[in-house]
CSV table of C-alpha atoms and ligand atoms in Angstrom, one decimal:
chain,number,residue,atom,x,y,z
A,187,UNK,CA,5.1,18.9,33.9
A,188,UNK,CA,3.4,20.1,30.7
A,189,UNK,CA,3.4,17.4,28.0
A,190,UNK,CA,4.0,18.3,24.4
A,191,UNK,CA,0.9,18.4,22.3
A,192,UNK,CA,0.2,15.8,19.7
A,193,UNK,CA,-2.6,16.1,17.0
A,194,UNK,CA,-4.1,12.7,16.1
A,195,UNK,CA,-5.5,12.4,12.5
A,196,UNK,CA,-7.6,9.3,12.1
A,197,UNK,CA,-8.2,6.5,14.6
A,198,UNK,CA,-5.5,4.8,16.7
A,199,UNK,CA,-5.5,1.6,18.8
A,200,UNK,CA,-5.8,1.6,22.5
A,201,UNK,CA,-2.3,0.1,22.6
A,202,UNK,CA,-0.9,3.1,20.7
A,203,UNK,CA,-2.9,5.6,22.8
A,204,UNK,CA,-1.7,4.0,26.1
A,205,UNK,CA,1.9,4.0,25.0
A,206,UNK,CA,1.8,7.7,24.0
A,207,UNK,CA,-0.5,9.2,26.6
A,208,UNK,CA,2.2,9.3,29.4
A,209,UNK,CA,4.4,11.4,27.0
A,210,UNK,CA,2.1,13.5,24.9
A,211,UNK,CA,-1.1,15.4,25.4
A,212,UNK,CA,-3.2,13.8,22.6
A,213,UNK,CA,-6.1,15.5,20.8
A,214,UNK,CA,-8.0,13.9,17.9
A,215,UNK,CA,-8.6,16.3,15.0
A,216,UNK,CA,-12.3,17.2,15.2
A,217,UNK,CA,-14.8,16.8,12.4
A,218,UNK,CA,-15.8,19.3,9.8
A,219,UNK,CA,-17.5,22.4,11.4
A,220,UNK,CA,-15.5,22.1,14.6
A,221,UNK,CA,-12.2,21.7,12.8
A,222,UNK,CA,-11.5,25.3,11.6
A,223,UNK,CA,-12.1,27.0,15.0
A,224,UNK,CA,-10.3,24.2,16.8
A,225,UNK,CA,-7.2,24.5,14.5
A,226,UNK,CA,-7.2,28.3,14.8
A,227,UNK,CA,-7.2,28.1,18.6
A,228,UNK,CA,-4.9,25.1,19.1
A,229,UNK,CA,-2.9,24.7,15.9
A,230,UNK,CA,0.2,26.7,17.0
A,231,UNK,CA,0.6,24.5,20.1
A,232,UNK,CA,1.1,21.2,18.3
A,233,UNK,CA,4.7,19.9,17.9
A,234,UNK,CA,3.7,16.5,16.7
A,235,UNK,CA,1.1,14.9,14.3
A,236,UNK,CA,0.2,11.2,14.2
A,237,UNK,CA,-1.6,10.3,11.0
A,238,UNK,CA,-1.8,7.5,8.5
A,239,UNK,CA,-0.9,7.0,4.8
A,240,UNK,CA,-4.4,7.4,3.6
A,241,UNK,CA,-5.5,10.6,5.4
A,242,UNK,CA,-2.0,12.1,5.4
A,243,UNK,CA,-1.7,15.7,6.6
A,244,UNK,CA,-4.4,18.0,4.9
A,245,UNK,CA,-3.2,21.4,3.8
A,246,UNK,CA,-5.3,23.3,6.4
A,247,UNK,CA,-3.7,21.3,9.2
A,248,UNK,CA,-0.2,21.9,7.8
A,249,UNK,CA,-0.8,25.6,7.6
A,250,UNK,CA,-2.4,25.8,11.1
A,251,UNK,CA,0.6,24.1,12.8
A,252,UNK,CA,3.5,26.6,12.5
A,253,UNK,CA,5.4,25.0,15.4
A,254,UNK,CA,5.2,21.4,14.2
A,255,UNK,CA,8.4,19.4,14.5
A,256,UNK,CA,7.5,15.8,13.7
A,257,UNK,CA,4.9,13.8,11.7
A,258,UNK,CA,4.6,10.1,12.4
A,259,UNK,CA,2.6,8.2,9.8
A,260,UNK,CA,1.1,4.7,10.1
A,261,UNK,CA,1.9,3.0,6.8
A,262,UNK,CA,4.9,2.9,4.5
A,263,UNK,CA,3.3,4.8,1.6
A,264,UNK,CA,3.2,8.5,2.1
A,265,UNK,CA,1.8,9.9,-1.1
A,266,UNK,CA,-0.9,11.7,0.9
A,267,UNK,CA,1.8,13.8,2.8
A,268,UNK,CA,3.7,16.7,1.2
A,269,UNK,CA,7.0,15.5,2.6
A,270,UNK,CA,9.1,18.0,0.5
A,271,UNK,CA,7.1,20.9,2.1
A,272,UNK,CA,7.6,19.5,5.5
A,273,UNK,CA,11.3,18.8,4.9
A,274,UNK,CA,11.7,22.4,3.8
A,275,UNK,CA,10.2,23.5,7.1
A,276,UNK,CA,12.7,21.3,9.0
A,277,UNK,CA,9.9,18.9,10.0
A,278,UNK,CA,10.8,15.3,10.1
A,279,UNK,CA,8.2,12.8,8.7
A,280,UNK,CA,8.4,9.1,9.8
A,281,UNK,CA,6.7,6.1,8.2
A,282,UNK,CA,6.6,2.3,8.9
A,283,UNK,CA,8.7,0.5,6.3
A,284,UNK,CA,9.8,-3.2,6.6
A,285,UNK,CA,7.5,-4.3,9.3
A,286,UNK,CA,4.7,-4.8,6.8
A,287,UNK,CA,6.7,-6.1,3.8
A,288,UNK,CA,6.1,-9.8,4.5
A,289,UNK,CA,2.4,-9.4,5.0
A,290,UNK,CA,1.9,-7.4,1.8
A,291,UNK,CA,4.0,-10.0,-0.1
A,292,UNK,CA,1.8,-12.8,1.5
A,293,UNK,CA,-1.3,-10.9,0.3
A,294,UNK,CA,0.1,-11.0,-3.3
A,295,UNK,CA,0.5,-14.7,-3.0
A,296,UNK,CA,-3.0,-15.1,-1.8
A,297,UNK,CA,-4.4,-13.1,-4.7
A,298,UNK,CA,-2.2,-14.9,-7.2
A,299,UNK,CA,-3.3,-18.3,-6.1
A,300,UNK,CA,-6.9,-17.1,-5.8
A,301,UNK,CA,-6.9,-15.9,-9.4
A,302,UNK,CA,-4.9,-18.7,-11.0
A,303,UNK,CA,-6.7,-21.5,-9.2
A,304,UNK,CA,-10.1,-19.7,-9.4
A,305,UNK,CA,-10.7,-19.8,-5.7
A,306,UNK,CA,-13.7,-17.6,-5.6
A,307,UNK,CA,-15.7,-19.2,-8.5
A,308,UNK,CA,-14.7,-22.7,-7.4
A,309,UNK,CA,-15.8,-22.0,-3.8
A,310,UNK,CA,-19.1,-20.9,-5.3
A,311,UNK,CA,-19.2,-24.1,-7.3
A,312,UNK,CA,-19.3,-26.0,-3.9
A,313,UNK,CA,-21.7,-23.7,-2.0
A,314,UNK,CA,-24.2,-23.4,-4.8
A,315,UNK,CA,-24.6,-27.1,-5.2
A,316,UNK,CA,-23.2,-26.9,-8.8
A,317,UNK,CA,-20.7,-29.6,-7.9
A,318,UNK,CA,-23.5,-32.0,-7.2
A,319,UNK,CA,-25.6,-30.9,-10.2
A,320,UNK,CA,-22.9,-30.4,-12.8
A,321,UNK,CA,-19.9,-32.3,-11.5
A,322,UNK,CA,-16.3,-31.4,-11.2
A,323,UNK,CA,-15.0,-27.9,-11.6
A,324,UNK,CA,-12.9,-27.1,-14.7
A,325,UNK,CA,-9.1,-27.3,-14.6
A,326,UNK,CA,-7.3,-24.1,-13.6
A,327,UNK,CA,-3.8,-22.6,-14.2
A,328,UNK,CA,-0.8,-23.4,-12.1
A,329,UNK,CA,1.3,-20.8,-10.3
A,330,UNK,CA,4.3,-23.1,-10.7
A,331,UNK,CA,7.2,-22.1,-13.0
A,332,UNK,CA,5.9,-18.8,-14.2
A,333,UNK,CA,7.7,-15.7,-15.5
A,334,UNK,CA,6.8,-13.1,-12.9
A,335,UNK,CA,7.4,-9.3,-13.3
A,336,UNK,CA,7.8,-7.1,-10.3
A,337,UNK,CA,7.1,-3.4,-11.0
A,338,UNK,CA,9.0,-1.7,-8.2
A,339,UNK,CA,11.7,-3.9,-6.7
A,340,UNK,CA,11.8,-2.2,-3.3
A,341,UNK,CA,11.4,-3.7,0.2
A,342,UNK,CA,8.0,-5.3,-0.6
A,343,UNK,CA,9.0,-6.2,-4.2
A,344,UNK,CA,11.9,-8.2,-2.9
A,345,UNK,CA,9.7,-10.0,-0.4
A,346,UNK,CA,7.4,-10.9,-3.3
A,347,UNK,CA,10.4,-12.1,-5.3
A,348,UNK,CA,11.4,-14.4,-2.4
A,349,UNK,CA,8.0,-15.9,-2.3
A,350,UNK,CA,7.8,-16.3,-6.1
A,351,UNK,CA,11.2,-18.2,-6.0
A,352,UNK,CA,9.4,-20.9,-3.9
A,353,UNK,CA,7.1,-21.4,-6.8
A,354,UNK,CA,10.0,-21.9,-9.2
A,355,UNK,CA,9.4,-18.4,-10.8
A,356,UNK,CA,11.7,-16.8,-13.3
A,357,UNK,CA,11.7,-13.3,-11.8
A,358,UNK,CA,11.9,-10.0,-13.8
A,359,UNK,CA,11.6,-6.5,-12.6
A,360,UNK,CA,11.5,-2.8,-13.5
A,361,UNK,CA,12.4,0.0,-11.1
A,362,UNK,CA,13.7,3.5,-11.7
A,363,UNK,CA,17.2,2.1,-11.2
A,364,UNK,CA,18.7,-1.3,-11.7
A,365,UNK,CA,19.3,-3.2,-8.5
A,366,UNK,CA,21.9,-5.6,-7.2
A,367,UNK,CA,19.6,-8.6,-7.5
A,368,UNK,CA,19.7,-11.9,-9.3
A,369,UNK,CA,16.6,-11.0,-11.5
A,370,UNK,CA,16.3,-9.8,-15.0
A,371,UNK,CA,16.0,-6.0,-15.3
A,372,UNK,CA,13.8,-4.3,-17.9
A,373,UNK,CA,14.1,-0.6,-18.8
A,374,UNK,CA,10.4,0.1,-18.8
A,375,UNK,CA,7.1,-1.2,-17.6
A,376,UNK,CA,6.1,-2.1,-21.1
A,377,UNK,CA,9.2,-4.2,-21.7
A,378,UNK,CA,8.7,-5.9,-18.3
A,379,UNK,CA,5.1,-6.7,-19.1
A,380,UNK,CA,6.1,-8.1,-22.5
A,381,UNK,CA,8.6,-10.5,-20.9
A,382,UNK,CA,6.3,-12.0,-18.2
A,383,UNK,CA,3.1,-13.9,-17.6
A,384,UNK,CA,2.3,-12.4,-14.2
A,385,UNK,CA,2.8,-8.7,-13.5
A,386,UNK,CA,2.6,-7.2,-10.0
A,387,UNK,CA,2.7,-3.4,-9.2
A,388,UNK,CA,4.3,-2.5,-5.9
A,389,UNK,CA,5.6,1.0,-6.4
A,390,UNK,CA,4.7,4.1,-4.3
A,391,UNK,CA,1.7,6.1,-5.4
A,392,UNK,CA,1.7,9.9,-6.3
A,393,UNK,CA,2.4,11.8,-9.5
A,394,UNK,CA,5.6,10.0,-10.3
A,395,UNK,CA,3.8,6.7,-10.8
A,396,UNK,CA,0.4,7.8,-12.0
A,397,UNK,CA,-1.0,5.4,-14.6
A,398,UNK,CA,2.4,3.7,-14.9
A,399,UNK,CA,0.3,0.6,-15.8
A,400,UNK,CA,-1.7,1.8,-18.8
A,401,UNK,CA,-3.3,0.1,-21.9
A,402,UNK,CA,0.1,-0.3,-23.6
A,403,UNK,CA,1.5,-2.2,-20.5
A,404,UNK,CA,-1.6,-4.4,-20.3
A,405,UNK,CA,-1.5,-5.2,-24.0
A,406,UNK,CA,2.2,-6.1,-23.6
A,407,UNK,CA,1.2,-8.5,-20.8
A,408,UNK,CA,-1.1,-10.2,-23.2
A,409,UNK,CA,-4.2,-12.4,-23.3
A,410,UNK,CA,-2.7,-15.1,-21.0
A,411,UNK,CA,-1.3,-12.5,-18.6
A,412,UNK,CA,-2.4,-11.9,-15.0
A,413,UNK,CA,-2.1,-8.4,-13.4
A,414,UNK,CA,-1.9,-7.6,-9.7
A,415,UNK,CA,-2.0,-4.3,-8.0
A,416,UNK,CA,-0.9,-3.9,-4.4
A,417,UNK,CA,0.6,-0.5,-4.8
A,418,UNK,CA,-1.9,2.4,-5.1
A,419,UNK,CA,-5.0,2.7,-7.2
A,420,UNK,CA,-3.4,5.7,-9.0
A,421,UNK,CA,-0.6,3.5,-10.4
A,422,UNK,CA,-3.0,1.9,-12.8
A,423,UNK,CA,-5.3,3.4,-15.4
A,424,UNK,CA,-8.4,1.6,-14.0
A,425,UNK,CA,-10.6,2.3,-17.0
A,426,UNK,CA,-8.0,0.8,-19.3
A,427,UNK,CA,-7.7,-2.2,-16.9
A,428,UNK,CA,-11.5,-2.8,-17.0
A,429,UNK,CA,-11.4,-2.6,-20.9
A,430,UNK,CA,-8.5,-5.0,-21.1
A,431,UNK,CA,-10.3,-7.5,-18.9
A,432,UNK,CA,-13.6,-7.1,-20.7
A,433,UNK,CA,-12.0,-7.7,-24.1
A,434,UNK,CA,-9.9,-10.6,-22.9
A,435,UNK,CA,-6.7,-8.7,-23.7
A,436,UNK,CA,-5.4,-9.9,-20.3
A,437,UNK,CA,-6.5,-13.1,-18.5
A,438,UNK,CA,-7.3,-11.9,-15.0
A,439,UNK,CA,-6.4,-9.6,-12.1
A,440,UNK,CA,-6.0,-9.4,-8.4
A,441,UNK,CA,-6.5,-6.0,-6.9
A,442,UNK,CA,-6.1,-4.7,-3.4
A,443,UNK,CA,-6.2,-1.0,-4.3
A,444,UNK,CA,-8.4,1.2,-6.5
A,445,UNK,CA,-8.5,4.6,-8.0
A,446,UNK,CA,-11.5,5.9,-6.0
A,447,UNK,CA,-11.5,3.7,-2.9
A,448,UNK,CA,-13.8,2.5,-1.4
A,449,UNK,CA,-15.6,2.7,-4.7
A,450,UNK,CA,-14.8,-0.2,-7.1
A,451,UNK,CA,-16.1,-0.3,-10.7
A,452,UNK,CA,-19.2,-2.6,-11.0
A,453,UNK,CA,-17.6,-4.2,-14.0
A,454,UNK,CA,-14.7,-5.5,-11.9
A,455,UNK,CA,-17.1,-6.9,-9.3
A,456,UNK,CA,-19.0,-8.9,-11.9
A,457,UNK,CA,-15.8,-10.6,-13.2
A,458,UNK,CA,-15.0,-14.2,-12.2
A,459,UNK,CA,-11.4,-13.9,-13.3
A,460,UNK,CA,-10.8,-11.0,-10.8
A,461,UNK,CA,-10.1,-11.3,-7.1
A,462,UNK,CA,-10.7,-8.1,-5.0
A,463,UNK,CA,-9.6,-7.2,-1.5
A,464,UNK,CA,-10.4,-3.9,0.2
A,465,UNK,CA,-6.9,-2.4,0.7
A,466,UNK,CA,-6.0,-4.8,3.4
A,467,UNK,CA,-2.6,-6.0,2.2
A,468,UNK,CA,-1.0,-5.3,5.6
A,469,UNK,CA,-4.3,-5.8,7.5
A,470,UNK,CA,-3.5,-8.5,10.1
A,471,UNK,CA,-3.5,-8.1,13.8
A,472,UNK,CA,0.1,-8.9,14.0
A,473,UNK,CA,1.4,-6.6,11.3
A,474,UNK,CA,-0.9,-3.7,12.2
A,475,UNK,CA,0.4,-4.0,15.8
A,476,UNK,CA,4.0,-3.9,14.6
A,477,UNK,CA,3.1,-0.8,12.5
A,478,UNK,CA,1.5,0.9,15.5
A,479,UNK,CA,4.5,0.1,17.7
A,480,UNK,CA,6.8,1.7,15.1
A,481,UNK,CA,4.6,4.8,14.9
A,482,UNK,CA,4.9,5.1,18.7
A,483,UNK,CA,8.6,4.4,18.7
A,484,UNK,CA,9.3,7.1,16.2
A,485,UNK,CA,7.4,9.7,18.3
A,486,UNK,CA,9.1,8.6,21.6
A,487,UNK,CA,12.6,8.6,20.0
A,488,UNK,CA,11.9,12.1,18.6
A,489,UNK,CA,11.0,13.2,22.2
A,490,UNK,CA,14.3,11.8,23.5
A,491,UNK,CA,16.8,13.1,20.9
A,492,UNK,CA,14.9,14.9,18.1
A,493,UNK,CA,15.4,12.0,15.6
A,494,UNK,CA,13.1,9.2,14.4
A,495,UNK,CA,14.0,5.6,13.7
A,496,UNK,CA,12.4,5.4,10.2
A,497,UNK,CA,12.3,8.8,8.5
A,498,UNK,CA,11.0,9.0,4.9
A,499,UNK,CA,14.0,9.3,2.6
A,500,UNK,CA,13.1,13.0,1.9
A,501,UNK,CA,13.6,13.8,5.6
A,502,UNK,CA,16.6,11.5,6.3
A,503,UNK,CA,19.0,14.4,6.4
A,504,UNK,CA,17.1,16.2,9.2
B,1486,NDP,P1,10.2,1.0,-1.5
B,1486,NDP,O1,10.5,2.5,-1.5
B,1486,NDP,O2,11.2,0.1,-0.8
B,1486,NDP,O3,10.1,0.4,-3.0
B,1486,NDP,C1,9.5,1.2,-4.0
B,1486,NDP,C2,10.0,0.7,-5.3
B,1486,NDP,O4,9.2,1.3,-6.4
B,1486,NDP,C3,11.4,0.9,-5.6
B,1486,NDP,O5,12.0,-0.2,-6.2
B,1486,NDP,C4,11.4,2.1,-6.6
B,1486,NDP,O6,12.5,2.1,-7.5
B,1486,NDP,C5,10.1,1.8,-7.4
B,1486,NDP,N1,9.6,3.0,-8.0
B,1486,NDP,C6,9.3,4.2,-7.5
B,1486,NDP,N2,8.9,5.0,-8.5
B,1486,NDP,C7,8.9,4.3,-9.6
B,1486,NDP,C8,8.6,4.6,-11.0
B,1486,NDP,N3,8.2,5.9,-11.3
B,1486,NDP,N4,8.8,3.7,-11.9
B,1486,NDP,C9,9.2,2.4,-11.6
B,1486,NDP,N5,9.5,2.1,-10.3
B,1486,NDP,C10,9.4,3.0,-9.4
B,1486,NDP,O7,8.8,0.9,-0.9
B,1486,NDP,P2,8.0,-0.4,-0.3
B,1486,NDP,O8,8.4,-1.6,-1.1
B,1486,NDP,O9,8.3,-0.5,1.2
B,1486,NDP,O10,6.5,0.0,-0.5
B,1486,NDP,C11,6.1,0.2,-1.9
B,1486,NDP,C12,4.7,0.7,-1.9
B,1486,NDP,O11,3.7,-0.3,-1.6
B,1486,NDP,C13,4.3,1.8,-0.9
B,1486,NDP,O12,4.8,3.1,-1.2
B,1486,NDP,C14,2.8,1.7,-1.0
B,1486,NDP,O13,2.3,2.6,-2.0
B,1486,NDP,C15,2.5,0.3,-1.3
B,1486,NDP,N6,1.9,-0.4,-0.2
B,1486,NDP,C16,0.6,-0.9,-0.3
B,1486,NDP,C17,0.0,-1.5,0.7
B,1486,NDP,C18,-1.4,-2.0,0.6
B,1486,NDP,O14,-2.1,-2.1,1.6
B,1486,NDP,N7,-1.9,-2.4,-0.6
B,1486,NDP,C19,0.7,-1.8,2.0
B,1486,NDP,C20,2.0,-1.3,2.0
B,1486,NDP,C21,2.6,-0.6,0.9
B,1486,NDP,P3,13.9,2.8,-7.2
B,1486,NDP,O15,14.4,2.1,-6.0
B,1486,NDP,O16,14.7,2.6,-8.4
B,1486,NDP,O17,13.6,4.2,-6.9
């Protein structure tokens, strides 16, 4: 029997490949020069695309696949995929919500503790021999009983709130709409920042949230405030963030995402009051496996009945 053809953008695990190979004829998208002739020859035969939230579906691939029916993306954020255009073509786009929420929330806690308790400089204090030469490390700031502001109270935002509650936090939030949640709502990012000591961005990326955190928001957070970004680099005006940190207009930051990844401003790398991770908020074996399994499940369900388990909201009606 001829298997339906699946175009693979980016790398996948052996586990994902082995689960899909009995059902789909899988081709990786070739590199630069080979890509155009490959797409011209094979593009019309693909009914499915497997991609991830970073690579998305480039325009040339979308145009070269007129018979596409389903896109299954590895990751919950889908700002690199033109989901409205796919929905208009009747193509369903699936992503991987929920299975990564706990891990991303845990990563926030890791960064929060690292910045507040100065993990990176105090680790250096031990390794460099400074502890022996100069004595004890200075006192740091507690994460206990803080006012925490969550910018984007969605699936991950709620998982962050759950964890903050354990630290006795007074939780505030801003989202486009007020939620049924026992936290204090603020009508704007500036108002939220003004009310809290710790601000965490966990919205989607894309044009709707570009530079949602700007100089005004950082100034509202204030000189004792800590800022964390686990959303997308585009959500924050990175130059304004660097200026605010340099001038001491905020106290510190923990950042997993950046405007021009994998490039990170040298100024941030030089700061002791900043903790940096390379876009790995969901990056554990366990969570990445769960994400991979959901990518596979969406494709296999589509094969069975033309639906996916976790469509992006823009495609939920298909
Ligand atoms: P959800 O869709 O469940 O939540 C998103 C939240 O953001 C909602 O509360 C939404 O508000 C809010 N929001 C959207 N646009 C705006 C806006 N313009 N202003 C204020 N709030 C806004 O998504 P998840 O919680 O599952 O994921 C959130 C994001 O986290 C992902 O899209 C991705 O970008 C990022 N992420 C990053 C990872 C990393 O590795 N660093 C890993 C996983 C996710 P409303 O409900 O009112 O529309």
